[in-house]
mmCIF file of C-alpha atoms in Angstrom:
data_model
loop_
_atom_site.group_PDB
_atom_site.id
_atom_site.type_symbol
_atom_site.label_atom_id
_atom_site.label_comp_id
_atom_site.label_asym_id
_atom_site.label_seq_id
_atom_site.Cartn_x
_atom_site.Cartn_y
_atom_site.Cartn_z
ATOM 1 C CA UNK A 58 -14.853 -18.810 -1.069
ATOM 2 C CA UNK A 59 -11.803 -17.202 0.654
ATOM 3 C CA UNK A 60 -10.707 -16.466 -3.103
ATOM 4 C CA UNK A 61 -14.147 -14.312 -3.644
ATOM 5 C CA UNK A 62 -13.524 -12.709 -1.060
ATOM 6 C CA UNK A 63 -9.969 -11.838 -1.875
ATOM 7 C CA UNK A 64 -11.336 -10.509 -5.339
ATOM 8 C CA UNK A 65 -13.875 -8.353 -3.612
ATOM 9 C CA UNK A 66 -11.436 -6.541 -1.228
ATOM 10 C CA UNK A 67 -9.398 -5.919 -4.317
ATOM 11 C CA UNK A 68 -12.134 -4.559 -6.071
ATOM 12 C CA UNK A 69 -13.344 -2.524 -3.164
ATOM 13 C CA UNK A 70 -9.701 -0.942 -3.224
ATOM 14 C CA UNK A 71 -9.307 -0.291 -6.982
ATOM 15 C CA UNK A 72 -12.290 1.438 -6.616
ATOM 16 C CA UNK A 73 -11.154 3.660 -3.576
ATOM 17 C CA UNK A 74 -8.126 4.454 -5.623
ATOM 18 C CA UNK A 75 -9.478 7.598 -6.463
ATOM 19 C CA UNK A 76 -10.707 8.816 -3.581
ATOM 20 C CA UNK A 77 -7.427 8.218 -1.688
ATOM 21 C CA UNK A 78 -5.973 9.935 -4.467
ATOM 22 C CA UNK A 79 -7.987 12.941 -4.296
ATOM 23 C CA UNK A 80 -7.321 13.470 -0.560
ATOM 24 C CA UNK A 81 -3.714 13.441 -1.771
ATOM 25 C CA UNK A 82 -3.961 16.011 -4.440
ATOM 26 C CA UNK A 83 -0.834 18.150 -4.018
ATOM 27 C CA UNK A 84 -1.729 22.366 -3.947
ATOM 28 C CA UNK A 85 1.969 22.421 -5.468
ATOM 29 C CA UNK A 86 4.132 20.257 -7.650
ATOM 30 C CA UNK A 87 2.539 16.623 -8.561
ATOM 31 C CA UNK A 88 1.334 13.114 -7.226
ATOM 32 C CA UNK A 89 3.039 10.254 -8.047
ATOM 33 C CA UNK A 90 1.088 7.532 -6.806
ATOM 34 C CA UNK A 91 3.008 3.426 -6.971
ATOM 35 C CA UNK A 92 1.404 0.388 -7.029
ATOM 36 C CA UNK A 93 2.649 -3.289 -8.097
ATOM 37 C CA UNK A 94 1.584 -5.239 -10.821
ATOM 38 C CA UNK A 95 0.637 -8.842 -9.314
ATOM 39 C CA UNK A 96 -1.001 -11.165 -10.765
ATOM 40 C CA UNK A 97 -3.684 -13.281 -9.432
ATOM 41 C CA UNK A 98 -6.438 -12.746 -6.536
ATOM 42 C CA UNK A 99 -3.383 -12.793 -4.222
ATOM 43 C CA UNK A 100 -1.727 -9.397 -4.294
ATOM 44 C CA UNK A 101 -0.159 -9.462 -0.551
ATOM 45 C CA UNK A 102 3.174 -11.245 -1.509
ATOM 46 C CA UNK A 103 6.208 -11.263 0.367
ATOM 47 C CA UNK A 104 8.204 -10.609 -3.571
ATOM 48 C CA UNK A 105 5.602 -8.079 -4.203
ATOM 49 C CA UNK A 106 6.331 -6.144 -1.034
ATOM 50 C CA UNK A 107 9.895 -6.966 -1.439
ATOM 51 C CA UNK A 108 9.801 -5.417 -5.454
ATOM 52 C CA UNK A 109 8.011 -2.839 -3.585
ATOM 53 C CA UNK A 110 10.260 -1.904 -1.286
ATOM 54 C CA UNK A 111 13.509 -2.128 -3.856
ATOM 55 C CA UNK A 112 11.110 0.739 -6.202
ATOM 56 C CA UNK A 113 10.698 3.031 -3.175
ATOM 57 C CA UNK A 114 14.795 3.321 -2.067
ATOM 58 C CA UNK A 115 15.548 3.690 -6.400
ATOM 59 C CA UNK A 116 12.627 5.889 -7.111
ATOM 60 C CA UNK A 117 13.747 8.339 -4.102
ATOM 61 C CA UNK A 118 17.222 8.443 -4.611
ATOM 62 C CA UNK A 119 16.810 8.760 -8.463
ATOM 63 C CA UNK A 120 14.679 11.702 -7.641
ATOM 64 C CA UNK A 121 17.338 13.401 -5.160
ATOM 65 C CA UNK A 122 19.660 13.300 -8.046
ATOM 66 C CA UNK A 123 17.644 14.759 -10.482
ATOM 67 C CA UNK A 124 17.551 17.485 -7.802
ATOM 68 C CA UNK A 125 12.948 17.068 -7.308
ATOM 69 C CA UNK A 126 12.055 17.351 -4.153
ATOM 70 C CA UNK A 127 9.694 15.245 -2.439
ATOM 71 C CA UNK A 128 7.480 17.454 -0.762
ATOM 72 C CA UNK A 129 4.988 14.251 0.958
ATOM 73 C CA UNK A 130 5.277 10.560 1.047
ATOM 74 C CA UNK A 131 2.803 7.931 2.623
ATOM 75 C CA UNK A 132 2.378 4.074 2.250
ATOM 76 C CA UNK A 133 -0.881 2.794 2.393
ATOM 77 C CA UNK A 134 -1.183 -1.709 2.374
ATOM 78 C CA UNK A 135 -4.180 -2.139 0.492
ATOM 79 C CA UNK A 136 -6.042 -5.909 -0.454
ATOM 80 C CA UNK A 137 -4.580 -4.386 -3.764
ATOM 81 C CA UNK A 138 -0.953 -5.011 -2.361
ATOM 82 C CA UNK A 139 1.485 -1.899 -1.303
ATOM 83 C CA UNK A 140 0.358 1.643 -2.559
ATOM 84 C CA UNK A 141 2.715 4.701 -2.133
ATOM 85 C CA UNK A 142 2.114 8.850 -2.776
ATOM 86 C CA UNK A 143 4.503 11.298 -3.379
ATOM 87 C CA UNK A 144 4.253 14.548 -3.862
ATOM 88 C CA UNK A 145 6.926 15.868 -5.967
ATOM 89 C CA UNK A 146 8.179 19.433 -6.832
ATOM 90 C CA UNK A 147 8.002 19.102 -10.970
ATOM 91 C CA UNK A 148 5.590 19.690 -13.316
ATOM 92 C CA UNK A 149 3.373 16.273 -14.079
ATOM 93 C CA UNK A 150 4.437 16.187 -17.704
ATOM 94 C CA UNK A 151 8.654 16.705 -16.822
ATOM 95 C CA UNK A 152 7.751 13.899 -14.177
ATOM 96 C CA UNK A 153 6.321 11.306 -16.616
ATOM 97 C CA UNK A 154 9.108 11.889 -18.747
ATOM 98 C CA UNK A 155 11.161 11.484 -16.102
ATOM 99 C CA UNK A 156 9.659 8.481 -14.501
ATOM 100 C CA UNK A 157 9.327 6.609 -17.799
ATOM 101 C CA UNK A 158 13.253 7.516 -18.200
ATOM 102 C CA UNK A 159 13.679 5.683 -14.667
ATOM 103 C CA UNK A 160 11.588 2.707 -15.915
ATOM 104 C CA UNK A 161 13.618 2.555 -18.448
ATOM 105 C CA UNK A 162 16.853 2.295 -16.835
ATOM 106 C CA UNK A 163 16.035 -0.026 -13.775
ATOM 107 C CA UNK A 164 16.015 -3.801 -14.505
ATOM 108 C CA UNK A 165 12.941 -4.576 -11.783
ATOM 109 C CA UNK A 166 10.914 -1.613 -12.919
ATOM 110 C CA UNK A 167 8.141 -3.707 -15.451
ATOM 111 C CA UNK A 168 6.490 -4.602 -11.812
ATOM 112 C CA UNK A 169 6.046 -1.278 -10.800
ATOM 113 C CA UNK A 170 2.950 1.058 -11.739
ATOM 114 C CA UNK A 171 3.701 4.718 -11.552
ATOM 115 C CA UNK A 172 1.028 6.837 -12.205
ATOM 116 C CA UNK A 173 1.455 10.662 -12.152
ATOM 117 C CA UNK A 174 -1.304 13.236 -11.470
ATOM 118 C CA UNK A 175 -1.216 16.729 -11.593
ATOM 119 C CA UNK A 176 -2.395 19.169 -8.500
ATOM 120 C CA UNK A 177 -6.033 19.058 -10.787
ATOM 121 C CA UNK A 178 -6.019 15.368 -10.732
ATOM 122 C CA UNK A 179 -5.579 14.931 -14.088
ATOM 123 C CA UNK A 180 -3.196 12.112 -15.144
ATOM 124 C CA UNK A 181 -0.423 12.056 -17.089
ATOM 125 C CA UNK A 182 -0.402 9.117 -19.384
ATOM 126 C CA UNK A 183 2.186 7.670 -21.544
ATOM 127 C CA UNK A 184 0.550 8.056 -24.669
ATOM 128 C CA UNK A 185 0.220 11.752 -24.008
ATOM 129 C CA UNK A 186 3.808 12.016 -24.727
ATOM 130 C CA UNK A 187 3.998 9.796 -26.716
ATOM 131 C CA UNK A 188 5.645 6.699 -24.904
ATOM 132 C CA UNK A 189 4.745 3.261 -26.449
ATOM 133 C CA UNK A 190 2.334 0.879 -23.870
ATOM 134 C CA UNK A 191 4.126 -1.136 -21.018
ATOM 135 C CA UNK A 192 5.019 -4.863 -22.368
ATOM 136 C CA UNK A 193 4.317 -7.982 -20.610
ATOM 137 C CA UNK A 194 7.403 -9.026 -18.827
ATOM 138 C CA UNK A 195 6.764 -12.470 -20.343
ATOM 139 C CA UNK A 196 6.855 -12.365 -23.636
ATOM 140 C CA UNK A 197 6.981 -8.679 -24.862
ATOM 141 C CA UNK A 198 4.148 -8.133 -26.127
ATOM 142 C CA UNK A 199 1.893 -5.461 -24.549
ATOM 143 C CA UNK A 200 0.963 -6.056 -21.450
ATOM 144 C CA UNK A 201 -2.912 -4.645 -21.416
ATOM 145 C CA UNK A 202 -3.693 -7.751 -24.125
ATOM 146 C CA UNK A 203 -1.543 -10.480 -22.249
ATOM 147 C CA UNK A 204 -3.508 -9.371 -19.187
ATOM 148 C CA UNK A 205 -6.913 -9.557 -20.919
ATOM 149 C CA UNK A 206 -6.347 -12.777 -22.781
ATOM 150 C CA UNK A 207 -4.799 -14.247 -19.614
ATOM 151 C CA UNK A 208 -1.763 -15.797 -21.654
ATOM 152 C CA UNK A 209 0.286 -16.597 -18.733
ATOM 153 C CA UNK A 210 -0.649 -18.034 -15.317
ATOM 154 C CA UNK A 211 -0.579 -16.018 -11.741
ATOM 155 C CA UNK A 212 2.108 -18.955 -11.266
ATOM 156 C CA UNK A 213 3.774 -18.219 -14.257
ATOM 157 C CA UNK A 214 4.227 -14.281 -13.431
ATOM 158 C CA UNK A 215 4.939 -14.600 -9.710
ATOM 159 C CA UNK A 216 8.020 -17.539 -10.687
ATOM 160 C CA UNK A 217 9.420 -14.795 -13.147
ATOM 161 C CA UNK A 218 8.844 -11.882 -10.588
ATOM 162 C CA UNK A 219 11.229 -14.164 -7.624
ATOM 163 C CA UNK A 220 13.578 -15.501 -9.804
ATOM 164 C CA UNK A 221 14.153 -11.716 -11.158
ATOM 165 C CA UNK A 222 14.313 -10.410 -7.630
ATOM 166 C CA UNK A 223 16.073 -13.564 -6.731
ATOM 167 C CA UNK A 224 18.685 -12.244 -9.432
ATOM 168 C CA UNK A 225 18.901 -9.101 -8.582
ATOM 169 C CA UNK A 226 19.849 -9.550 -4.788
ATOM 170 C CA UNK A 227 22.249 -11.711 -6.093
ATOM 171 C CA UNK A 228 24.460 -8.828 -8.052
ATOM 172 C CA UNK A 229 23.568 -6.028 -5.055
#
């Protein structure tokens, strides 16, 4: 029962999505909105928040060096786990590019879900420039068919996301 009703507060937020991000539309520059991939009904986790939080502090300083300014930020806590905007001084395709180039480079970044929307609302997908589909952080294969054919348990995904966190504050 409590798990329905996890499931439906999820689903009521996915589907708000775009209405948040419509308020958010920027009149200059581009939206850059950050969610978490999670697993399971149970998207509130301390190592989601935690992931969350480590994406933020990268993602902003990674822009300050590439010299885009971030014109708005907000947080939002959502059923749906942590949600963050920014609105960012660059075109939406140069900031794909640049956020898939950021992806690429951080260890942690295959839990994080940057989307990128331009002052229209259109989004800027990968395959638009053409940037091969996110992998499951499991197995490598792509994530979008792991997810559908539920290969791997919510237990299974949360252990790797700790012990990769777990890791990583273990280096910094």
């Amino acid at each position: 029962m409590a798990n329905d009703s996890a499931v439906s507060a999820i689903l009521r937020d996915r589907e708000r999505l775009h209405e948040l991000r419509e308020a958010r539309y920027p009149a200059a520059g581009s939206l850059i909105q950050i969610m978490m991939n999670i697993p399971g009904p149970d998207k509130r986790l301390a190592v989601a928040y935690e992931l969350f939080e480590l994406c933020m502090e990268a993602l902003q300083e990674a822009l300050a060096v590439a010299v885009y300014k971030i014109l708005a930020l907000e947080r939002i806590g959502l059923a749906l786990g942590p949600v963050a905007y920014l609105q960012v001084s660059a075109d939406a395709a140069a900031l794909k590019l640049f956020c898939l180039s950021f992806e690429g480079e951080h260890p942690l970044s295959a839990y994080w879900d940057m989307d990128i929307y331009d002052s229209s609302g259109k989004a800027m997908g990968r395959h638009e420039l053409g940037a091969p589909s996110r992998r499951c952080y499991l197995c490598g294969q792509p994530a979008k068919v792991c997810g559908f054919l539920q290969r791997h348990s919510p237990e299974e995904l949360i252990g790797r996301m700790a012990a990769d966190l777990a890791a990583r504050k273990a280096v910094t």
